[in-house]
Short mmCIF file of C-alpha atoms in Angstrom, two decimals:
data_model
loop_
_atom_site.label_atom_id
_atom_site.label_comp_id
_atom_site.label_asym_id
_atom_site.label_seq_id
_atom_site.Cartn_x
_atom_site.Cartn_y
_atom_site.Cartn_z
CA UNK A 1 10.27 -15.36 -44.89
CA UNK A 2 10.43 -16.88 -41.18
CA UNK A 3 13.94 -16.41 -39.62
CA UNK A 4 12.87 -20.29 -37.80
CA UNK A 5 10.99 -21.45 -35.08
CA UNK A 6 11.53 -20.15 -31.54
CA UNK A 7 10.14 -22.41 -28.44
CA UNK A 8 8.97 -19.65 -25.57
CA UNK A 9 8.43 -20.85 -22.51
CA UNK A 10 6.35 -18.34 -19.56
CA UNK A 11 4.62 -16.75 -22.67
CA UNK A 12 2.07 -15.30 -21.01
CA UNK A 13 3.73 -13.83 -18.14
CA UNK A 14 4.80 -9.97 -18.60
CA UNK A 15 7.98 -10.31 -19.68
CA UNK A 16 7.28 -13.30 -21.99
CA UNK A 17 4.54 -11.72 -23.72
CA UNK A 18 6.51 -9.03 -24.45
CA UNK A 19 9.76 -11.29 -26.01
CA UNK A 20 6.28 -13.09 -27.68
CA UNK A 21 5.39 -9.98 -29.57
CA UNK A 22 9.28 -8.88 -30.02
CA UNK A 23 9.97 -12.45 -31.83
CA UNK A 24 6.88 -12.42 -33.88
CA UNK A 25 7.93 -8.81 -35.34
CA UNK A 26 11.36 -9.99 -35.99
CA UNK A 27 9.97 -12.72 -38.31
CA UNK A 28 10.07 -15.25 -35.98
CA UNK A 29 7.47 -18.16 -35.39
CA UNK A 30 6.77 -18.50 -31.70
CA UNK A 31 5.45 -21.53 -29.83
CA UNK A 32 4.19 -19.88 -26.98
CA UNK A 33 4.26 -22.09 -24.39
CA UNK A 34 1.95 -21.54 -21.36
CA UNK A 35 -0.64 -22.98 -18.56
CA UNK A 36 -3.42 -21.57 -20.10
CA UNK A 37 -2.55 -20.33 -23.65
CA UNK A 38 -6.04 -19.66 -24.68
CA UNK A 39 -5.47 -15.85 -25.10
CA UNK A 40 -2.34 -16.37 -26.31
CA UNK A 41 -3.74 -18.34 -29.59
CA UNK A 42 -6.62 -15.73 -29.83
CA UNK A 43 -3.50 -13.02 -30.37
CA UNK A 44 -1.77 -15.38 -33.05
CA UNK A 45 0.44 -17.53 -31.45
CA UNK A 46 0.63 -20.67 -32.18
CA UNK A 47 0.39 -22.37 -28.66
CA UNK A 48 1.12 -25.26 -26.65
CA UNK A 49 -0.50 -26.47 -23.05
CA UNK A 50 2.17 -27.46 -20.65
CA UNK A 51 1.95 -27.18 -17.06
CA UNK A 52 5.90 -27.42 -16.41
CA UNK A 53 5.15 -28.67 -12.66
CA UNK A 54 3.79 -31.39 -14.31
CA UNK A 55 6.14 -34.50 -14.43
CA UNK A 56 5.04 -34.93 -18.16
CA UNK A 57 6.51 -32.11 -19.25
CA UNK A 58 10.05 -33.26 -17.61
CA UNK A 59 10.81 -35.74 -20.07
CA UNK A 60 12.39 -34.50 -23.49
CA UNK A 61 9.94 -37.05 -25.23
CA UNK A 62 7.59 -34.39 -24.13
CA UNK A 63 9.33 -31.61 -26.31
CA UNK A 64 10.73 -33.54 -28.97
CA UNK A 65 8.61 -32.95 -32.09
CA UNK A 66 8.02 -29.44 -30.86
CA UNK A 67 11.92 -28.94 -31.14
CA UNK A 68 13.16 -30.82 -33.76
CA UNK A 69 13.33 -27.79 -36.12
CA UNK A 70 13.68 -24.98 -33.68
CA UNK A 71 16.01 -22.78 -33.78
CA UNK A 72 16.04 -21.18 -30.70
CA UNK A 73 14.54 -20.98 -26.82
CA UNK A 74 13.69 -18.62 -24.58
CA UNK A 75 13.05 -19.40 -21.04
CA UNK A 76 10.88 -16.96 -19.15
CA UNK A 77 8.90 -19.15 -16.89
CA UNK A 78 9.68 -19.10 -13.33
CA UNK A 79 8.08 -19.08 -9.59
CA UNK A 80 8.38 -15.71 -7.32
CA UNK A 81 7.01 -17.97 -4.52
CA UNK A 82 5.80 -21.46 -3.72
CA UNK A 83 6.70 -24.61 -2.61
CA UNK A 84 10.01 -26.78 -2.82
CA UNK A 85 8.33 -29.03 -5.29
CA UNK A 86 6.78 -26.72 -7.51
CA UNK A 87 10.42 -24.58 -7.61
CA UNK A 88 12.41 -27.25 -8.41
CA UNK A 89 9.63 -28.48 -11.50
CA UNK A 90 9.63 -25.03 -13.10
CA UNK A 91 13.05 -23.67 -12.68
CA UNK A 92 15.27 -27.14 -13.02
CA UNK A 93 13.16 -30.34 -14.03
CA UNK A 94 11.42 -28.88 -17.44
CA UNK A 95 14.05 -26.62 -18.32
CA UNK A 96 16.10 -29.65 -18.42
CA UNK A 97 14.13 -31.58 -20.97
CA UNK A 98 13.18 -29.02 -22.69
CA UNK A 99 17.36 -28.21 -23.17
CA UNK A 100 18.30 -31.81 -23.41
CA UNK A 101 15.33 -32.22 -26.32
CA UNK A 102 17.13 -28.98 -28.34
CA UNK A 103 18.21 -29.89 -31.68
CA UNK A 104 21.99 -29.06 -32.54
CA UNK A 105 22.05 -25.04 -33.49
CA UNK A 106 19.75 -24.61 -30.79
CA UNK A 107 20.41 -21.98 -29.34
CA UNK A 108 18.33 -21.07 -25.70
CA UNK A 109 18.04 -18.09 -23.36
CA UNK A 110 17.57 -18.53 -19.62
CA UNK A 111 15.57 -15.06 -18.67
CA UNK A 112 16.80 -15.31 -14.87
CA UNK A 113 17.22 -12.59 -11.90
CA UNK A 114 20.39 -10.28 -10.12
CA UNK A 115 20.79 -10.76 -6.47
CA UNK A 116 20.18 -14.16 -6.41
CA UNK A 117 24.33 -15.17 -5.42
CA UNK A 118 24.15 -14.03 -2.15
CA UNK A 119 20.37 -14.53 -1.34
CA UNK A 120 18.91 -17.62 0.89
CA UNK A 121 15.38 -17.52 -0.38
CA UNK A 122 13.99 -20.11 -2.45
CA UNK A 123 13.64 -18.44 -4.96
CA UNK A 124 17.32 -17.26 -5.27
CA UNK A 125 18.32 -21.25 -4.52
CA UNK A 126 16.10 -22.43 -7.49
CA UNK A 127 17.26 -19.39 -9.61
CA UNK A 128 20.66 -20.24 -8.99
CA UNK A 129 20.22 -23.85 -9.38
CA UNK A 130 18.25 -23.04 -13.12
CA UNK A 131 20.97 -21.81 -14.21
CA UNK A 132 23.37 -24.21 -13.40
CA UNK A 133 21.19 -26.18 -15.51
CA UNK A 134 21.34 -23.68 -18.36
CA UNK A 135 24.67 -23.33 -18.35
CA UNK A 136 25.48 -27.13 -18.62
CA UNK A 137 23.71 -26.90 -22.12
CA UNK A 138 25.48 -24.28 -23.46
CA UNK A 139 22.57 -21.35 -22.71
CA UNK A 140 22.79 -17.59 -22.74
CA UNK A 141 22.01 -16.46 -19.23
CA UNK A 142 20.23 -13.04 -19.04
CA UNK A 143 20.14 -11.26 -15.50
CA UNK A 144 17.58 -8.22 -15.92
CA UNK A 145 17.32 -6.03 -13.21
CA UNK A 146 13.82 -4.53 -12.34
CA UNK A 147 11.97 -4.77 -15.64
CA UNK A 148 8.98 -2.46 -16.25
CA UNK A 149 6.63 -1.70 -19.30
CA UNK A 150 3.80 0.06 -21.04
CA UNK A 151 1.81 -2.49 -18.75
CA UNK A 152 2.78 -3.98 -15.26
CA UNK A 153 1.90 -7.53 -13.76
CA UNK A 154 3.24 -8.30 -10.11
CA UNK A 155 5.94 -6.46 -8.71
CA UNK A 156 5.28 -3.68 -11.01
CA UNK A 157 2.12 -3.70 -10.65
CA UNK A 158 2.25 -3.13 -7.02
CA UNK A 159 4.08 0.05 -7.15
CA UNK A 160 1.94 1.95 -9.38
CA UNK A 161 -0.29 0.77 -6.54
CA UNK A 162 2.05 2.37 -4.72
CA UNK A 163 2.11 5.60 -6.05
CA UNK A 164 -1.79 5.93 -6.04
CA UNK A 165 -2.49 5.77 -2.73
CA UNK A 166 -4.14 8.75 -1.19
CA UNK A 167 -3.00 10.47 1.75
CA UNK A 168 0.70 8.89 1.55
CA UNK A 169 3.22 7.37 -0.52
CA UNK A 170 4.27 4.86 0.92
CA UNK A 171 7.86 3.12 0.90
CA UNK A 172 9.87 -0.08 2.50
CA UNK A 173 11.87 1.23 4.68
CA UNK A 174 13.81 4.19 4.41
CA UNK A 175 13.11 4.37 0.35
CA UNK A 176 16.51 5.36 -0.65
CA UNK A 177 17.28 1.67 -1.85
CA UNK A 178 18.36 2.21 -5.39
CA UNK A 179 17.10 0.76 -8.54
CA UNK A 180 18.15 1.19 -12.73
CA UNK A 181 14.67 -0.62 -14.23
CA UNK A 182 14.83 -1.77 -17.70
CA UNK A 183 12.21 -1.32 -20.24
CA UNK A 184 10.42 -4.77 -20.95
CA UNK A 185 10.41 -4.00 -24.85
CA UNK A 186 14.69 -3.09 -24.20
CA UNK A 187 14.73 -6.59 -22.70
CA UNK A 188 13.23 -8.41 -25.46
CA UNK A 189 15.65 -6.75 -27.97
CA UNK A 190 18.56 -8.25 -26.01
CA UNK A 191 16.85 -11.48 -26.08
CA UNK A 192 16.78 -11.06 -29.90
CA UNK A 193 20.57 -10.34 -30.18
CA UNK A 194 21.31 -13.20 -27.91
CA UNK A 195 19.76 -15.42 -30.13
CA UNK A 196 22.12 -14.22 -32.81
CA UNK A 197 25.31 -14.11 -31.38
CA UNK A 198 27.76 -16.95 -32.33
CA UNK A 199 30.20 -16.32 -29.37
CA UNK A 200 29.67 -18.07 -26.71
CA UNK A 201 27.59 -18.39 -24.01
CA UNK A 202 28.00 -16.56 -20.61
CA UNK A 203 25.42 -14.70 -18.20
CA UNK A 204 25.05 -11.27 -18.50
CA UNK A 205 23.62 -8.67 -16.48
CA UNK A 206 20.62 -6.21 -17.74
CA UNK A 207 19.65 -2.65 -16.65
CA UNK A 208 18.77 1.09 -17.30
CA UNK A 209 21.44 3.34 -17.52
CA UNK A 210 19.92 5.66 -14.86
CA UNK A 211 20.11 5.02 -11.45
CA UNK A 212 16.65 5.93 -8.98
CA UNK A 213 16.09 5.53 -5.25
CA UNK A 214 12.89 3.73 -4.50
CA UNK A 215 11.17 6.71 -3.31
CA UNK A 216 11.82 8.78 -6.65
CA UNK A 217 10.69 5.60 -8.80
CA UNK A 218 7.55 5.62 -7.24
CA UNK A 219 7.09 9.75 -7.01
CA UNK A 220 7.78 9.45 -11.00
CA UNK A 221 5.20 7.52 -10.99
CA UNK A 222 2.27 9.49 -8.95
CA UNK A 223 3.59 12.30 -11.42
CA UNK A 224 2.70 10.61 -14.37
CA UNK A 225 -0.89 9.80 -13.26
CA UNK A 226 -0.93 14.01 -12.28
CA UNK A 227 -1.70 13.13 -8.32
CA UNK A 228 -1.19 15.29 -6.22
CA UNK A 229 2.03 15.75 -3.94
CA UNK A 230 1.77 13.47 -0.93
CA UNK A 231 4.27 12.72 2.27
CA UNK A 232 6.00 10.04 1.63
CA UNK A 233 5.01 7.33 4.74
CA UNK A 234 8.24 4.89 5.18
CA UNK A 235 7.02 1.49 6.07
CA UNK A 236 9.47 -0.06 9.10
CA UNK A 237 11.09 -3.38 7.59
CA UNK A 238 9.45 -5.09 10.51
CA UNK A 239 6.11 -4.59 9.72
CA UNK A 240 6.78 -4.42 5.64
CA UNK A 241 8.39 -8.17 6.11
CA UNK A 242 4.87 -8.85 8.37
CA UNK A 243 3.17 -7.92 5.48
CA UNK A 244 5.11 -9.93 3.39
CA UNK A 245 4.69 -12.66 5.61
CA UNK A 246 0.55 -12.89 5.59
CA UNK A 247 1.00 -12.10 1.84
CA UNK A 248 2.77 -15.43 1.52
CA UNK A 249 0.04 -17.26 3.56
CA UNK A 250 -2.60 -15.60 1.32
CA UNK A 251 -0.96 -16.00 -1.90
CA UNK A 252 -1.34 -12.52 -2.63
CA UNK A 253 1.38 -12.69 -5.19
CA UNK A 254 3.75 -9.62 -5.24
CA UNK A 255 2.66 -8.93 -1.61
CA UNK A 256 5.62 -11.06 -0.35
CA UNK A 257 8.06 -11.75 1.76
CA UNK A 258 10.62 -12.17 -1.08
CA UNK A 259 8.99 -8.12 -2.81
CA UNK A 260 9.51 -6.48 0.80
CA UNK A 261 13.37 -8.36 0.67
CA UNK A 262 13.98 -7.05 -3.01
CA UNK A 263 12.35 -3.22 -2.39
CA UNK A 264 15.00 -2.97 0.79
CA UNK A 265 17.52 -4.26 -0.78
CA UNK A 266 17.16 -2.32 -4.16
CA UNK A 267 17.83 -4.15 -7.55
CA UNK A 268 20.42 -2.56 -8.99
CA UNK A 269 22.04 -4.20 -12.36
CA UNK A 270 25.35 -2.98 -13.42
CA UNK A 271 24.37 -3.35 -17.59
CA UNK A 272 26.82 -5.45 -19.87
CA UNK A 273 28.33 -3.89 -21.94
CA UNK A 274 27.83 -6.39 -24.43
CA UNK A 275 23.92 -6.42 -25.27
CA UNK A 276 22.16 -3.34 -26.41
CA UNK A 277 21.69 -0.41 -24.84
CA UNK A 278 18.78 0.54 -22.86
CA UNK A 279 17.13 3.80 -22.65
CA UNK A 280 16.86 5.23 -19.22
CA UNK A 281 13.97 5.31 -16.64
CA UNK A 282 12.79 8.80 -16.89
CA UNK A 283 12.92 8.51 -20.95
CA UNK A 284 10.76 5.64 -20.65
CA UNK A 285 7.88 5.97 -18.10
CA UNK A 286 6.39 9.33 -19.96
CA UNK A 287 7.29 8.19 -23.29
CA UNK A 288 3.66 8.07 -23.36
CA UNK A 289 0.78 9.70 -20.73
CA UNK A 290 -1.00 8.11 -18.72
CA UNK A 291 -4.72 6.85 -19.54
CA UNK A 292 -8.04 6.68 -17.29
CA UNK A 293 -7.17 3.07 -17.30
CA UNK A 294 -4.03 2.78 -15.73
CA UNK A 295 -4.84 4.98 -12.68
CA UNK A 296 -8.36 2.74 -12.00
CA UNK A 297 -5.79 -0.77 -12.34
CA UNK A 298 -3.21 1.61 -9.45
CA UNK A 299 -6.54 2.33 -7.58
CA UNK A 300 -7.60 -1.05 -7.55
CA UNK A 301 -4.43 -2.99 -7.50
CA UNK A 302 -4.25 -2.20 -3.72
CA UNK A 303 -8.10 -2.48 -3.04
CA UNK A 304 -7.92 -6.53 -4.55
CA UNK A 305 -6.69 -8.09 -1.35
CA UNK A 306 -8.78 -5.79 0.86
CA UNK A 307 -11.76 -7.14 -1.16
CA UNK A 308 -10.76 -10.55 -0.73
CA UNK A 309 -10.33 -10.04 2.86
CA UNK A 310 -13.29 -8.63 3.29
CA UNK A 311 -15.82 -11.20 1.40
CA UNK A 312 -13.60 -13.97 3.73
CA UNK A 313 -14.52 -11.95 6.84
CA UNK A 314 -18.47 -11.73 4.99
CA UNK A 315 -17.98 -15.86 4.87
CA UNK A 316 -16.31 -16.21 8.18
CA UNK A 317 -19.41 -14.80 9.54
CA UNK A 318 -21.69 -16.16 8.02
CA UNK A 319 -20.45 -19.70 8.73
CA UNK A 320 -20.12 -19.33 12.26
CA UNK A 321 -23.84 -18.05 12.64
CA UNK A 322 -24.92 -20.88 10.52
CA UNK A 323 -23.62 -23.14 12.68
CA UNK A 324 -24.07 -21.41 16.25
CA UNK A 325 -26.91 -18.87 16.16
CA UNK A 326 -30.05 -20.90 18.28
CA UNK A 327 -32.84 -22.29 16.17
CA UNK A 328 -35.26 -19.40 17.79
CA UNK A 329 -33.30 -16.73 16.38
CA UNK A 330 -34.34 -17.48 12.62
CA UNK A 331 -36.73 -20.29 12.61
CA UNK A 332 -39.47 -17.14 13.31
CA UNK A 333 -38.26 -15.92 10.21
CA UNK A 334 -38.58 -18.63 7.73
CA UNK A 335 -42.39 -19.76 6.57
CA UNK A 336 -42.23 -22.94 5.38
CA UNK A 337 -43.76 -26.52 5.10
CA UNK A 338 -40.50 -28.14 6.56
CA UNK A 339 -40.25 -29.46 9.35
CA UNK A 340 -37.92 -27.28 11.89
CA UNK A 341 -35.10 -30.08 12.14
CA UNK A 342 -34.68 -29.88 8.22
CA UNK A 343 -34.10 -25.97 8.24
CA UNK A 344 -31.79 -26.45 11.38
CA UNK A 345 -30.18 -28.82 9.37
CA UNK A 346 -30.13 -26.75 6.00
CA UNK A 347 -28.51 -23.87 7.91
CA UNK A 348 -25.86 -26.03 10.01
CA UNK A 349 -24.88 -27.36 6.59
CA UNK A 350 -24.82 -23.37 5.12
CA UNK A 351 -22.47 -22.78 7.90
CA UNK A 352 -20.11 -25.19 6.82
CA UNK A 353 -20.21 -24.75 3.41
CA UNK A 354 -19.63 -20.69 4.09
CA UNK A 355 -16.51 -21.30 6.85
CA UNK A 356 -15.07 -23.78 3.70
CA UNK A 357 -15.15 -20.31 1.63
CA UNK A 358 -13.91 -18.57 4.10
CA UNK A 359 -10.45 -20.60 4.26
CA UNK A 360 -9.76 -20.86 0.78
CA UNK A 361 -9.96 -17.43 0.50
CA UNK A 362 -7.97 -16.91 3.03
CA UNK A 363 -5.35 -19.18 1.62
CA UNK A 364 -5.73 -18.05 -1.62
CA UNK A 365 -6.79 -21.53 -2.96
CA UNK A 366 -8.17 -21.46 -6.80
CA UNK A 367 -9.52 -18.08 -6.65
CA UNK A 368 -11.29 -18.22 -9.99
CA UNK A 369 -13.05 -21.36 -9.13
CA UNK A 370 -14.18 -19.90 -5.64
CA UNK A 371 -15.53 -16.84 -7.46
CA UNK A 372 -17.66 -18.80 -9.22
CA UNK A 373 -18.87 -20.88 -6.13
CA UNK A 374 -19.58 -17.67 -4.24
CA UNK A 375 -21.69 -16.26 -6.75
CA UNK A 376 -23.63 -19.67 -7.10
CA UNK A 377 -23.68 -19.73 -3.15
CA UNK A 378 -25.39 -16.33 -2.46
CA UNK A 379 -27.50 -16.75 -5.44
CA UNK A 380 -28.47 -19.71 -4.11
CA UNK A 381 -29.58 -18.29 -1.05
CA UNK A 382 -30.98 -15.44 -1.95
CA UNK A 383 -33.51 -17.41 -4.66
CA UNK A 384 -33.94 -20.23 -1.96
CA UNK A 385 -34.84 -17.12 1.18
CA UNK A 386 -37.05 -15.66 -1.81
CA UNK A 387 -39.00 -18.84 -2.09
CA UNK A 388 -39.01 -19.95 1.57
CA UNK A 389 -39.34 -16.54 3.66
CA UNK A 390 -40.23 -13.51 0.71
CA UNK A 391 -40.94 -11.12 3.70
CA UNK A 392 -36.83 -10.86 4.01
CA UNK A 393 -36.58 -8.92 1.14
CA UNK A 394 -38.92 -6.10 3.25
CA UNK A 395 -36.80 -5.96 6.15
CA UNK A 396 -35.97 -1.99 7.67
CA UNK A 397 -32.14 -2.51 7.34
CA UNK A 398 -31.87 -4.87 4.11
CA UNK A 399 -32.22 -8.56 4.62
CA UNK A 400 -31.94 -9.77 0.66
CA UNK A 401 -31.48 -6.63 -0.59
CA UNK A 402 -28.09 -6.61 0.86
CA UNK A 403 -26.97 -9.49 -1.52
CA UNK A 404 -27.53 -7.60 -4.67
CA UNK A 405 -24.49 -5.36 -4.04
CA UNK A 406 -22.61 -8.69 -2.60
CA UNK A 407 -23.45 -9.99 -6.12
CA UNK A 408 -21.83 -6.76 -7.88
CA UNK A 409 -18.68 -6.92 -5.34
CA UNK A 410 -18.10 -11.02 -6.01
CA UNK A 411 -18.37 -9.93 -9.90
CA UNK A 412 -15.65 -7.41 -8.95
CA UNK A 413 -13.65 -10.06 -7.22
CA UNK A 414 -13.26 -12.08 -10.20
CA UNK A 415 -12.46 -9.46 -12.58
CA UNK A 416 -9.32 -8.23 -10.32
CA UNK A 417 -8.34 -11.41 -9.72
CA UNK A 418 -7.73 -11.93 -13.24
CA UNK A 419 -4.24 -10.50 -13.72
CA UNK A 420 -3.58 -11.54 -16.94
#
């Protein structure tokens, strides 16, 4: 017998699919709530397509009939960087009609963040400023401190990536910071009490009884993939926060300036008493060993924005010879029944096209549609070169042959960029 129906928004973000899975084994119906909830419904979930920065979804109207016979909500959706606009949409103006449209015995959790009194970032302001919201409509606040899993995504993510590097471990700063994580599947259970409880409401704090220093967390870590011992390699916070910095220009998601500010400043969560316990960080991370495919995502994690980088540089290049390399350089080349200004002008308009790559991979800009432009783009080229010039594919150090591994490392591209 269902124990009701339980609105989730961020379902398919790491901590939301876990609460997703936690609810559904409790008895719970979830409406998993999501961007793109496709593999969401293909798990079970019964789903619904909201974009929250959308100004649709920051009416109630919007939720009503979704909520009328909930019984609870669980808000794990939220930005670790962006814009002013697309903070304020996802952390205050749909959380607010989605609590406004709550039927009475509603009861909602806000999944939110420590550190975030003191901190000027935006994404401290807009954390703070959520739960202001929250708190206005009666909402349990939950303040987990660094959560980790089975799985990673993000900020976890990155230091397993951390711990596989060869050579060095490397650390912000002087790695002593100190951190308590809490087991993702630990967190859901407190969301599960919360939605029980009939005192009231308040924000409490979340975290692993055991207390780690950056350094150790991400030794523990190199352990458990049985890597060898390494020097550890302490990053100066000047050049981490640089990092961070470019990171933020290329959207490279937990390579950011707010990361590099939460690894020196350590995220340590004093646990309330109140919620259930939690089991402790060197319980957790060998409660099971580690597989083949959790060192290759550690390996790769790292390698992702090098690859981007590297196909931008391959565009970059490309572009600018397009566009500046003189007509007698490759008009020799190409044997052909045009006419020589329509294969200047074919590879002036290349150029362009290329450079426009170039930039929004540079900025990050709809990475899954770009894949799929790149790998039109050079096979494109390489069927149009095959047609117009087939003595390219002879050439001593390549010519087309080159593009057949480009091919394989665009392929690549796509499937690392698809983190969930």
């Amino acid at each position: 017998m269902s124990r009701g129906r339980v609105l989730l928004l961020g379902a398919d973000g790491f901590i939301g699919r876990h609460i997703g899975f936690a609810l559904q084994q409790a008895g719970y119906d979830v409406l998993a709530c999501a961007r793109r909830p496709e593999r969401l419904a293909r798990m079970g979930f019964e789903t619904l397509k909201a974009d929250l920065r959308n100004p649709v979804t920051h009416k109630p109207s919007f939720w009503a009939d979704h909520l009328r016979d909930a019984v609870g909500v669980v808000n794990a959706a939220g930005l670790l960087t962006g814009s002013d606009v697309r903070f304020q949409a996802v952390h205050c103006d749909a959380p607010q009609a989605v609590y406004a449209g709550m039927p009475e015995g509603c009861r909602a959790v806000l999944i939110s963040a420590v550190g975030i009194d003191e901190a000027d970032t935006a994404f401290a302001r807009y954390r703070r400023a959520g739960e202001a919201i929250a708190a206005e409509h009666n909402a349990e606040i939950l303040r987990p401190g660094l959560v980790l899993g089975d799985t990673s995504y993000g900020g976890s993510s990155l230091l397993r990536g951390l711990a596989a590097c060869p050579l060095r471990t490397p650390v912000v700063g002087d790695g002593v910071q100190p951190f308590n994580p809490i087991h993702a599947d630990d967190l859901a259970t407190m969301v599960l009490h919360l939605l029980t409880l009939d005192s009231e409401p308040q924000t409490r704090v979340a975290g692993g009884p055991e207390c780690v220093d950056q350094t150790q967390m991400i030794q523990a870590y190199r352990t458990w993939f049985g890597l060898p011992e390494v020097p550890v390699l302490r990053i100066p916070i000047a050049f981490a926060n640089l990092l961070g910095q470019v990171g933020d220009v290329m959207r490279l998601g937990p390579i950011s300036a707010t990361a590099v500010s939460q690894l020196n400043a350590g995220v340590y969560a004093p646990h309330d008493p109140s919620l259930p316990p939690a089991r402790p960080f060197s319980e957790f991370h060998r409660a099971r060993p580690a597989g083949t495919q959790d060192l290759w995502h550690a390996r790769l994690y790292l390698l992702l924005p090098i690859v981007r980088l590297t196909l931008a540089l391959l565009w970059l290049a490309s572009g600018l010879l397009g566009l500046l390399l003189p007509p007698d350089s490759f008009l020799p080349l190409i044997d052909a029944n045009l006419p020589d200004a329509a294969l200047i002008a074919l590879a002036r308009a290349g150029g362009l096209a290329d450079l426009t790559i170039a930039l929004a991979l540079l900025r990050g800009w709809r990475l899954r549609l770009m894949a799929g432009v790149q790998l039109a783009m050079v096979a494109g080229y390489t069927l149009t070169f095959t047609f117009l010039a087939p003595g390219l594919w002879l050439l001593p150090l390549g010519g087309l042959l080159k593009n057949l591994p480009i091919l394989i490392l665009l392929v690549l591209h796509l499937v690392l960029e698809d983190e969930r």
